[in-house]
Coordinates of C-alpha atoms and ligand atoms in Angstrom, one line a residue:
M445 CA -99.7 -107.6 16.9
E446 CA -100.0 -111.2 15.9
N447 CA -97.4 -111.1 13.1
D448 CA -95.0 -109.3 15.4
K449 CA -91.8 -110.4 13.7
K450 CA -90.6 -109.8 10.2
V451 CA -90.2 -113.3 8.9
D452 CA -89.2 -112.7 5.3
K453 CA -88.9 -109.9 2.8
Y454 CA -92.6 -109.8 2.0
S455 CA -93.9 -109.9 5.5
M456 CA -97.2 -108.3 6.2
L457 CA -97.0 -107.0 9.7
Y458 CA -100.3 -105.4 10.2
H459 CA -102.4 -107.5 7.8
L460 CA -104.0 -110.7 8.9
T461 CA -101.9 -113.4 7.3
P462 CA -101.7 -117.2 8.1
K463 CA -98.5 -118.5 9.6
F464 CA -98.7 -121.3 7.0
G465 CA -101.0 -122.6 4.3
L466 CA -103.5 -120.7 2.2
L467 CA -106.0 -118.2 3.4
N468 CA -109.0 -117.0 1.4
D469 CA -112.3 -115.3 2.2
P470 CA -112.9 -113.4 5.4
N471 CA -115.8 -115.2 7.2
G472 CA -118.0 -114.8 10.2
L473 CA -116.9 -111.2 10.9
I474 CA -118.4 -110.2 14.3
H475 CA -117.8 -107.9 17.2
Y476 CA -118.9 -110.2 20.0
K477 CA -118.7 -109.4 23.7
G478 CA -116.3 -106.5 23.1
E479 CA -113.9 -108.5 20.9
Y480 CA -113.5 -108.5 17.1
Y481 CA -113.5 -111.9 15.5
V482 CA -112.2 -112.4 12.0
F483 CA -112.7 -116.0 10.8
H484 CA -111.3 -117.0 7.4
Q485 CA -111.1 -119.8 4.9
W486 CA -108.0 -121.7 5.6
N487 CA -106.1 -124.6 4.1
K488 CA -103.8 -125.4 7.1
F489 CA -102.0 -128.2 5.3
E490 CA -101.1 -127.0 1.8
M491 CA -101.0 -123.8 -0.2
D492 CA -103.8 -124.9 -2.5
H493 CA -107.6 -125.1 -2.3
S494 CA -107.8 -128.9 -1.6
Y495 CA -108.9 -128.5 2.0
K496 CA -111.0 -125.8 3.7
C497 CA -111.6 -125.1 7.4
W498 CA -112.3 -121.9 9.3
G499 CA -109.3 -120.4 11.0
Y500 CA -109.6 -117.2 13.1
F501 CA -108.1 -114.2 14.7
K502 CA -109.4 -112.2 17.7
S503 CA -108.7 -108.7 18.8
K504 CA -110.0 -105.9 21.1
D505 CA -109.0 -103.1 18.7
M506 CA -108.4 -104.5 15.2
V507 CA -104.7 -103.7 15.6
N508 CA -103.4 -106.2 18.1
W509 CA -104.5 -109.6 17.1
N510 CA -104.3 -113.1 18.5
N511 CA -104.1 -115.9 16.0
M512 CA -106.6 -118.5 17.5
S513 CA -105.9 -121.1 14.9
V514 CA -108.8 -123.4 14.0
A515 CA -112.5 -122.7 14.6
I516 CA -114.5 -125.2 12.5
L517 CA -113.2 -128.3 10.9
P518 CA -114.6 -130.3 8.0
D519 CA -115.4 -133.5 10.0
M520 CA -119.1 -134.2 9.4
Y521 CA -121.0 -135.8 6.6
F522 CA -122.5 -132.4 5.7
D523 CA -119.1 -130.5 5.5
K524 CA -116.6 -133.3 4.9
N525 CA -115.0 -131.7 1.8
G526 CA -114.9 -128.2 3.1
V527 CA -116.2 -125.8 5.6
Y528 CA -116.9 -123.0 3.0
S529 CA -117.6 -119.4 3.5
G530 CA -120.3 -118.0 5.8
S531 CA -121.2 -115.3 8.4
A532 CA -122.1 -114.8 12.0
I533 CA -124.4 -112.7 14.1
E534 CA -125.1 -112.3 17.8
A535 CA -128.5 -113.1 19.4
D536 CA -129.4 -113.9 23.0
G537 CA -125.7 -113.6 24.0
K538 CA -124.7 -116.4 21.5
M539 CA -122.7 -116.3 18.4
H540 CA -124.7 -117.9 15.6
I541 CA -122.6 -119.0 12.6
F542 CA -123.9 -119.9 9.2
Y543 CA -121.7 -121.6 6.6
T544 CA -121.7 -123.9 3.6
G545 CA -120.8 -127.5 4.0
N546 CA -119.2 -128.7 0.8
V547 CA -119.5 -132.4 0.0
K548 CA -118.2 -134.3 -3.0
N549 CA -119.1 -137.9 -4.0
E550 CA -116.8 -140.6 -5.5
L551 CA -117.5 -139.1 -9.0
G552 CA -116.4 -135.6 -7.8
E553 CA -120.0 -134.3 -7.9
R554 CA -120.7 -131.5 -5.6
K555 CA -123.5 -131.1 -3.0
S556 CA -123.9 -128.1 -0.8
Y557 CA -125.5 -128.0 2.7
Q558 CA -126.1 -124.8 4.6
C559 CA -125.1 -125.4 8.2
K560 CA -125.2 -123.7 11.5
A561 CA -122.8 -123.6 14.5
E562 CA -123.1 -121.8 17.8
S563 CA -120.7 -120.5 20.5
D564 CA -121.2 -118.7 23.8
N565 CA -117.5 -118.1 24.4
G566 CA -115.8 -117.6 21.1
K567 CA -113.7 -120.6 21.7
I568 CA -115.9 -123.7 21.3
F569 CA -118.1 -123.8 18.2
E570 CA -120.8 -126.4 18.4
K571 CA -122.1 -127.7 15.1
K572 CA -125.9 -127.7 14.9
G573 CA -126.1 -129.4 11.6
V574 CA -127.9 -128.7 8.3
I575 CA -130.4 -125.8 8.2
F576 CA -131.4 -126.1 4.5
E577 CA -130.4 -127.8 1.3
T578 CA -130.4 -126.5 -2.2
P579 CA -134.0 -125.7 -3.4
S580 CA -135.2 -126.6 -6.9
G581 CA -134.2 -124.2 -9.7
Y582 CA -130.5 -124.1 -8.7
T583 CA -127.4 -126.1 -9.2
E584 CA -125.2 -127.2 -6.2
H585 CA -123.2 -124.0 -6.7
F586 CA -125.2 -122.6 -3.8
R587 CA -123.1 -121.2 -1.0
D588 CA -121.8 -118.4 1.3
P589 CA -124.9 -117.6 3.5
K590 CA -124.7 -114.0 4.8
I591 CA -127.1 -113.3 7.7
F592 CA -128.6 -110.0 8.7
K593 CA -131.4 -108.7 10.9
G594 CA -134.5 -107.3 9.5
K595 CA -137.5 -105.5 11.1
N596 CA -139.3 -108.6 12.2
N597 CA -137.1 -111.5 11.3
W598 CA -133.7 -112.7 10.1
W599 CA -132.6 -112.8 6.5
I600 CA -130.0 -114.8 4.7
V601 CA -128.7 -113.9 1.2
I602 CA -126.9 -116.7 -0.5
G603 CA -124.7 -117.0 -3.6
A604 CA -126.1 -119.2 -6.3
Q605 CA -126.3 -120.5 -9.9
T606 CA -129.6 -121.2 -11.5
D607 CA -130.3 -124.4 -13.3
K608 CA -129.8 -122.4 -16.5
F609 CA -126.3 -121.6 -15.3
E610 CA -126.9 -118.0 -14.5
G611 CA -125.5 -116.2 -11.5
A612 CA -128.1 -115.4 -8.8
V613 CA -128.6 -114.4 -5.2
A614 CA -131.3 -116.3 -3.2
L615 CA -133.1 -115.0 -0.2
Y616 CA -134.2 -116.9 2.9
K617 CA -136.0 -115.8 6.1
S618 CA -136.3 -117.1 9.7
Y619 CA -138.0 -116.0 12.9
D620 CA -135.8 -118.0 15.2
L621 CA -132.4 -118.5 13.4
N622 CA -133.1 -122.2 13.2
N623 CA -136.1 -122.7 10.8
W624 CA -135.5 -121.2 7.4
K625 CA -137.8 -120.6 4.5
Y626 CA -136.8 -120.0 0.9
C627 CA -138.3 -116.7 -0.3
K628 CA -137.1 -116.0 -3.8
Q629 CA -134.4 -115.1 -6.2
L630 CA -133.4 -111.6 -5.1
L631 CA -131.3 -111.0 -8.2
K632 CA -130.1 -112.8 -11.3
G633 CA -129.0 -112.1 -14.8
E634 CA -126.0 -111.7 -17.0
V635 CA -124.4 -109.1 -14.8
L636 CA -123.9 -111.9 -12.2
Y637 CA -122.0 -114.1 -14.8
N638 CA -122.5 -117.8 -14.2
M639 CA -122.3 -117.9 -10.4
C640 CA -122.5 -115.3 -7.7
E641 CA -120.2 -115.7 -4.8
C642 CA -120.3 -114.1 -1.3
P643 CA -123.3 -111.8 -1.5
D644 CA -123.8 -109.4 1.3
L645 CA -126.7 -107.0 1.9
L646 CA -125.7 -103.7 3.6
R647 CA -128.2 -101.3 5.0
F648 CA -127.6 -97.6 5.3
D649 CA -130.0 -94.7 6.2
E650 CA -129.8 -93.5 2.6
G651 CA -130.5 -96.9 1.0
D652 CA -129.2 -100.5 0.7
V653 CA -126.3 -102.1 -1.1
L654 CA -125.9 -105.6 -2.5
L655 CA -122.3 -106.5 -2.6
C656 CA -121.1 -109.6 -4.4
S657 CA -118.4 -111.4 -6.4
P658 CA -119.8 -112.7 -9.7
Q659 CA -117.8 -115.5 -11.4
K660 CA -117.5 -117.0 -14.9
R661 CA -115.9 -120.4 -15.3
F662 CA -114.3 -121.5 -18.6
E663 CA -112.5 -124.8 -19.0
N664 CA -109.1 -123.4 -18.1
E665 CA -110.0 -120.0 -16.7
V666 CA -112.0 -118.4 -14.0
V667 CA -113.0 -114.7 -14.5
S668 CA -114.4 -112.9 -11.5
K669 CA -115.2 -109.4 -10.4
C670 CA -116.3 -107.8 -7.2
G671 CA -118.7 -104.9 -6.8
Y672 CA -122.2 -103.8 -5.8
F673 CA -125.6 -102.7 -6.8
T674 CA -127.4 -99.9 -5.0
G675 CA -131.1 -99.9 -4.3
Y676 CA -133.7 -100.6 -1.6
F677 CA -134.4 -103.9 0.1
L678 CA -138.2 -104.0 0.5
E679 CA -138.7 -106.4 3.3
D680 CA -142.4 -106.7 2.9
K681 CA -142.2 -107.6 -0.7
E682 CA -139.0 -109.6 -0.3
E683 CA -137.5 -107.7 -3.1
F684 CA -134.3 -105.7 -4.0
K685 CA -135.3 -102.7 -6.0
S686 CA -132.3 -101.5 -8.0
D687 CA -131.3 -100.3 -11.5
Y688 CA -128.9 -103.3 -11.5
C689 CA -126.0 -101.1 -12.5
F690 CA -122.9 -102.9 -11.3
Q691 CA -120.2 -100.7 -9.7
E692 CA -116.7 -102.1 -9.0
I693 CA -115.7 -101.8 -5.4
D694 CA -112.0 -101.5 -6.0
Y695 CA -109.9 -100.1 -8.8
G696 CA -106.8 -102.1 -8.0
F697 CA -105.9 -105.7 -8.8
N698 CA -106.5 -107.7 -5.6
F699 CA -109.7 -107.3 -3.7
H700 CA -112.1 -110.2 -3.7
S701 CA -115.0 -111.9 -1.7
P702 CA -115.2 -109.2 0.9
Q703 CA -117.5 -109.4 3.9
T704 CA -119.0 -106.7 6.1
F705 CA -120.3 -106.5 9.7
T706 CA -121.6 -103.8 12.0
D707 CA -119.6 -103.4 15.1
E708 CA -120.9 -102.5 18.6
N709 CA -120.3 -98.8 17.7
G710 CA -122.5 -99.0 14.7
R711 CA -119.8 -98.8 12.1
V712 CA -120.1 -101.0 9.0
I713 CA -116.7 -102.5 8.5
I714 CA -115.4 -104.4 5.5
Y715 CA -112.5 -106.9 5.1
G716 CA -111.5 -108.3 1.7
W717 CA -109.3 -111.1 0.5
M718 CA -106.3 -109.5 -1.1
A719 CA -106.4 -111.9 -4.1
G720 CA -108.8 -112.4 -7.0
M721 CA -105.7 -113.6 -8.9
T722 CA -105.3 -115.8 -11.9
E723 CA -104.2 -119.4 -11.2
E724 CA -100.7 -118.6 -12.5
E725 CA -100.4 -115.6 -10.2
E726 CA -101.5 -117.6 -7.2
A727 CA -99.1 -120.5 -8.2
S728 CA -96.1 -118.2 -8.5
L729 CA -96.7 -116.1 -5.3
P730 CA -93.2 -115.5 -3.9
T731 CA -94.3 -116.2 -0.3
R732 CA -94.7 -119.8 -1.3
K733 CA -91.1 -120.4 -0.5
F734 CA -91.9 -119.4 3.1
G735 CA -94.9 -121.7 3.4
Y736 CA -97.9 -119.4 3.3
V737 CA -100.0 -117.5 0.8
H738 CA -102.5 -114.6 0.9
S739 CA -103.7 -112.0 3.4
L740 CA -106.8 -110.0 4.3
S741 CA -107.0 -106.3 3.6
I742 CA -106.9 -103.7 6.4
P743 CA -110.4 -103.1 8.0
R744 CA -112.2 -100.2 6.4
V745 CA -115.3 -98.3 7.5
L746 CA -118.0 -98.1 4.8
T747 CA -120.3 -95.1 4.4
Y748 CA -122.8 -94.6 1.6
K749 CA -123.6 -91.3 -0.1
N750 CA -125.1 -90.5 -3.5
N751 CA -125.2 -94.1 -4.7
T752 CA -121.6 -94.6 -3.9
I753 CA -119.7 -96.6 -1.3
Y754 CA -116.8 -94.8 0.5
Q755 CA -114.2 -96.8 2.3
N756 CA -111.9 -95.4 4.9
P757 CA -109.3 -97.3 7.1
V758 CA -110.6 -97.7 10.7
E759 CA -109.4 -95.0 13.0
E760 CA -107.8 -97.6 15.3
L761 CA -105.0 -98.0 12.7
K762 CA -103.7 -94.5 13.8
K763 CA -102.3 -96.4 16.9
L764 CA -99.6 -97.7 14.6
R765 CA -98.3 -94.3 13.6
G766 CA -94.9 -93.2 14.7
N767 CA -93.9 -89.5 14.5
E768 CA -95.5 -87.4 11.8
Q769 CA -93.0 -86.6 9.1
I770 CA -93.2 -84.1 6.2
W771 CA -92.0 -85.1 2.8
D772 CA -89.9 -82.0 2.1
N773 CA -90.2 -82.0 -1.7
T774 CA -87.1 -84.1 -2.1
K775 CA -87.7 -86.3 -5.1
S776 CA -86.8 -89.6 -3.5
N777 CA -86.3 -91.2 -0.1
I778 CA -84.8 -94.5 0.9
F779 CA -86.6 -96.7 3.5
S780 CA -85.4 -99.6 5.4
S781 CA -88.9 -101.0 5.8
F782 CA -92.3 -100.4 4.1
Q783 CA -94.7 -100.3 7.0
L784 CA -95.7 -96.8 6.0
E785 CA -98.7 -94.6 5.8
F786 CA -98.9 -91.5 3.5
L787 CA -101.3 -88.6 3.5
F788 CA -101.5 -86.4 0.4
D789 CA -103.4 -83.2 0.4
F790 CA -103.7 -81.7 -3.1
P791 CA -104.3 -78.0 -4.0
K792 CA -107.6 -76.9 -5.4
V793 CA -106.0 -76.4 -8.8
M794 CA -103.3 -78.8 -9.8
Q795 CA -100.7 -77.5 -12.4
K796 CA -98.6 -80.6 -12.9
D797 CA -99.1 -84.4 -12.9
F798 CA -98.5 -86.3 -9.7
V799 CA -96.4 -89.4 -9.7
F800 CA -95.7 -91.8 -6.9
N801 CA -93.2 -94.5 -7.7
L802 CA -92.7 -97.3 -5.2
R803 CA -89.5 -99.4 -5.3
E804 CA -88.4 -99.0 -8.9
N805 CA -91.7 -99.4 -10.7
S806 CA -93.0 -102.1 -8.4
V807 CA -96.1 -99.8 -8.2
E808 CA -96.6 -96.4 -9.8
V809 CA -99.6 -94.1 -9.3
N810 CA -99.9 -91.4 -11.8
Y811 CA -102.5 -88.5 -11.7
N812 CA -102.9 -86.9 -15.1
V813 CA -104.1 -83.3 -14.7
N814 CA -105.4 -82.9 -18.3
L815 CA -107.5 -86.1 -18.2
N816 CA -108.3 -85.9 -14.5
S817 CA -107.5 -89.6 -14.4
I818 CA -105.5 -92.0 -12.2
S819 CA -103.4 -94.7 -13.5
I820 CA -102.1 -97.6 -11.3
K821 CA -99.3 -99.6 -12.7
R822 CA -97.9 -102.7 -11.1
Y823 CA -95.1 -105.0 -12.0
N824 CA -96.7 -108.4 -12.1
W825 CA -94.6 -111.2 -10.5
S826 CA -96.2 -113.9 -12.6
T827 CA -96.1 -112.4 -16.1
N828 CA -93.0 -110.2 -15.5
K829 CA -94.9 -107.4 -17.2
I830 CA -96.3 -104.1 -16.0
Q831 CA -100.1 -104.1 -15.8
E832 CA -102.1 -100.9 -15.8
K833 CA -105.5 -99.7 -14.7
I834 CA -106.8 -96.3 -15.6
F835 CA -109.9 -94.6 -14.3
K836 CA -111.3 -91.1 -14.4
L837 CA -112.2 -89.1 -11.4
K838 CA -115.7 -87.5 -11.4
E839 CA -114.4 -84.5 -9.4
N840 CA -111.0 -82.9 -8.7
L841 CA -108.3 -84.8 -7.0
K842 CA -108.5 -83.8 -3.3
N843 CA -106.6 -86.2 -1.1
M844 CA -105.1 -89.6 -0.9
Q845 CA -104.3 -92.0 2.0
L846 CA -101.9 -94.8 1.4
F847 CA -101.1 -97.9 3.5
L848 CA -98.0 -99.8 2.5
E849 CA -96.4 -103.0 3.6
E850 CA -93.4 -105.0 2.2
S851 CA -95.9 -106.6 -0.3
S852 CA -99.1 -104.7 -0.2
F853 CA -100.5 -101.3 -1.3
E854 CA -103.9 -99.9 -0.4
L855 CA -104.7 -96.4 -1.7
F856 CA -107.8 -94.4 -0.7
I857 CA -108.5 -91.4 -3.0
N858 CA -110.9 -88.5 -2.3
D859 CA -112.1 -89.5 1.1
G860 CA -112.3 -93.2 0.1
K861 CA -114.5 -92.8 -2.9
Y862 CA -111.9 -94.7 -5.1
V863 CA -109.9 -97.5 -3.6
C864 CA -107.0 -99.4 -5.2
T865 CA -105.9 -102.6 -3.4
L866 CA -103.0 -104.7 -4.6
R867 CA -100.1 -107.0 -3.8
Y868 CA -96.7 -106.4 -5.2
F869 CA -93.4 -108.3 -4.8
C870 CA -90.2 -106.4 -5.2
E871 CA -87.4 -108.9 -5.9
S872 CA -84.5 -106.4 -6.1
N873 CA -83.1 -104.5 -3.2
C874 CA -84.8 -101.3 -4.3
N875 CA -85.9 -99.4 -1.3
D876 CA -86.8 -96.0 -2.6
I877 CA -90.0 -94.0 -3.0
K878 CA -90.0 -91.3 -5.7
I879 CA -92.5 -88.6 -5.8
K880 CA -92.9 -86.0 -8.6
C881 CA -95.4 -83.3 -8.1
D882 CA -96.3 -79.6 -7.6
D883 CA -94.8 -77.9 -4.6
K884 CA -98.2 -77.2 -3.4
V885 CA -99.0 -80.8 -2.7
K886 CA -98.7 -81.4 1.1
I887 CA -97.3 -84.8 2.0
K888 CA -97.1 -86.3 5.4
F889 CA -96.0 -89.8 6.2
Y890 CA -95.6 -92.1 9.2
K891 CA -93.5 -95.1 9.9
L892 CA -95.9 -97.7 11.3
K893 CA -94.6 -99.3 14.5
L894 CA -95.7 -102.7 15.3
Ligands
FRU794 C1 -114.9 -117.4 -2.8 C2 -115.2 -118.9 -2.6 C3 -116.6 -119.0 -1.9 C4 -116.4 -120.4 -1.2 C5 -115.0 -120.3 -0.7 C6 -114.3 -121.7 -0.7 O1 -113.5 -117.2 -2.9 O2 -115.1 -119.7 -3.7 O3 -117.6 -119.0 -2.8 O4 -117.3 -120.5 -0.2 O5 -114.3 -119.5 -1.6 O6 -113.1 -121.5 -0.1

């Protein structure tokens, strides 16, 4: 494990977290020559967004990680103000990386270049320069190329803003990974707000999914969401056929700009940035006093059924489990650390509400039997208020899997159909978990050993 020591009271021991500075989007996810690479946006100097390079972690099993430090630096005319988000793919034994070079002039005006880098060893990343510039019809908010392989060629989807300030996703194609042709706007409209960040096109046997993070910018505020459209990517017509009904990918508070990749075993795996916070929340993150902010989510396998994405933690995380323990219907337990996994198995017919309360209301999950709804409450470190999200289940509550750390909470409900991802920061010394439920609920838990 990279973060093998508990450094402070919020330490994330099995989540990818920078040693210092600010981490944002997962980038360039790839399983290359038997090793998993997770690149990420990184300000290695400050805990703000003034500088962006790609940092990276490497692992054989997505459990034990090596922090490899820097991969790509902003040192060329086409990326001097930031090596922004992008993706990677393997072809002919090489890792081909696509990213956005962000450039600003003396007036602070933005220009985006889409760039390529290559590596044949996962250590040295050779920049190949600009592959395309922004086509007409778009502003310079044109970024985050995501590559994927089609039947006869390669495709890139890219996040964009039209010259009418609408969010959009643009499509490019190439036969050799070097020469790229603009095809068309794959998607646009109000549902994409004013800019669409980090698009990703996922292909399953049952259909295709376009994942993205639409964003609205006001003078003092940025509003963003993260979710997907289901449909079919028609390669011949260069079209995404969909009912354009946007579904949120996460019901929690902190899951943003995710990226997927397909590993050498054919699994589609997603990582997200555990943020999507307001500026105030980011500015008051308690880990600032220890010199770092933000983490990535745990890796989750995606499956697709009946127009819905399911997310389940990768099997490899079972390696972290200590002995299986049974929650013996005591109401409360004290823990000395919160690297914990819980499995809840609910009876077919529930009689009573279920309540899981973490560290004196830091987080509370409440299942309401009458409404068949879940409420997630979190104590917000920035507003000092409790925030709540409520959603209805479309079927009975069947099971839940929960991954906890000192400052993170990832809950998977009904085989991963509903997921809630969030950060929490418990300032007091409250170390208890309280559970209120029917006797028939079966609860197992594991201390996760690192
Ligand atoms: C999303 C994002 C991307 C951009 C990157 C810059 O969080 O704004 O659109 O490439 O972050 O760090």
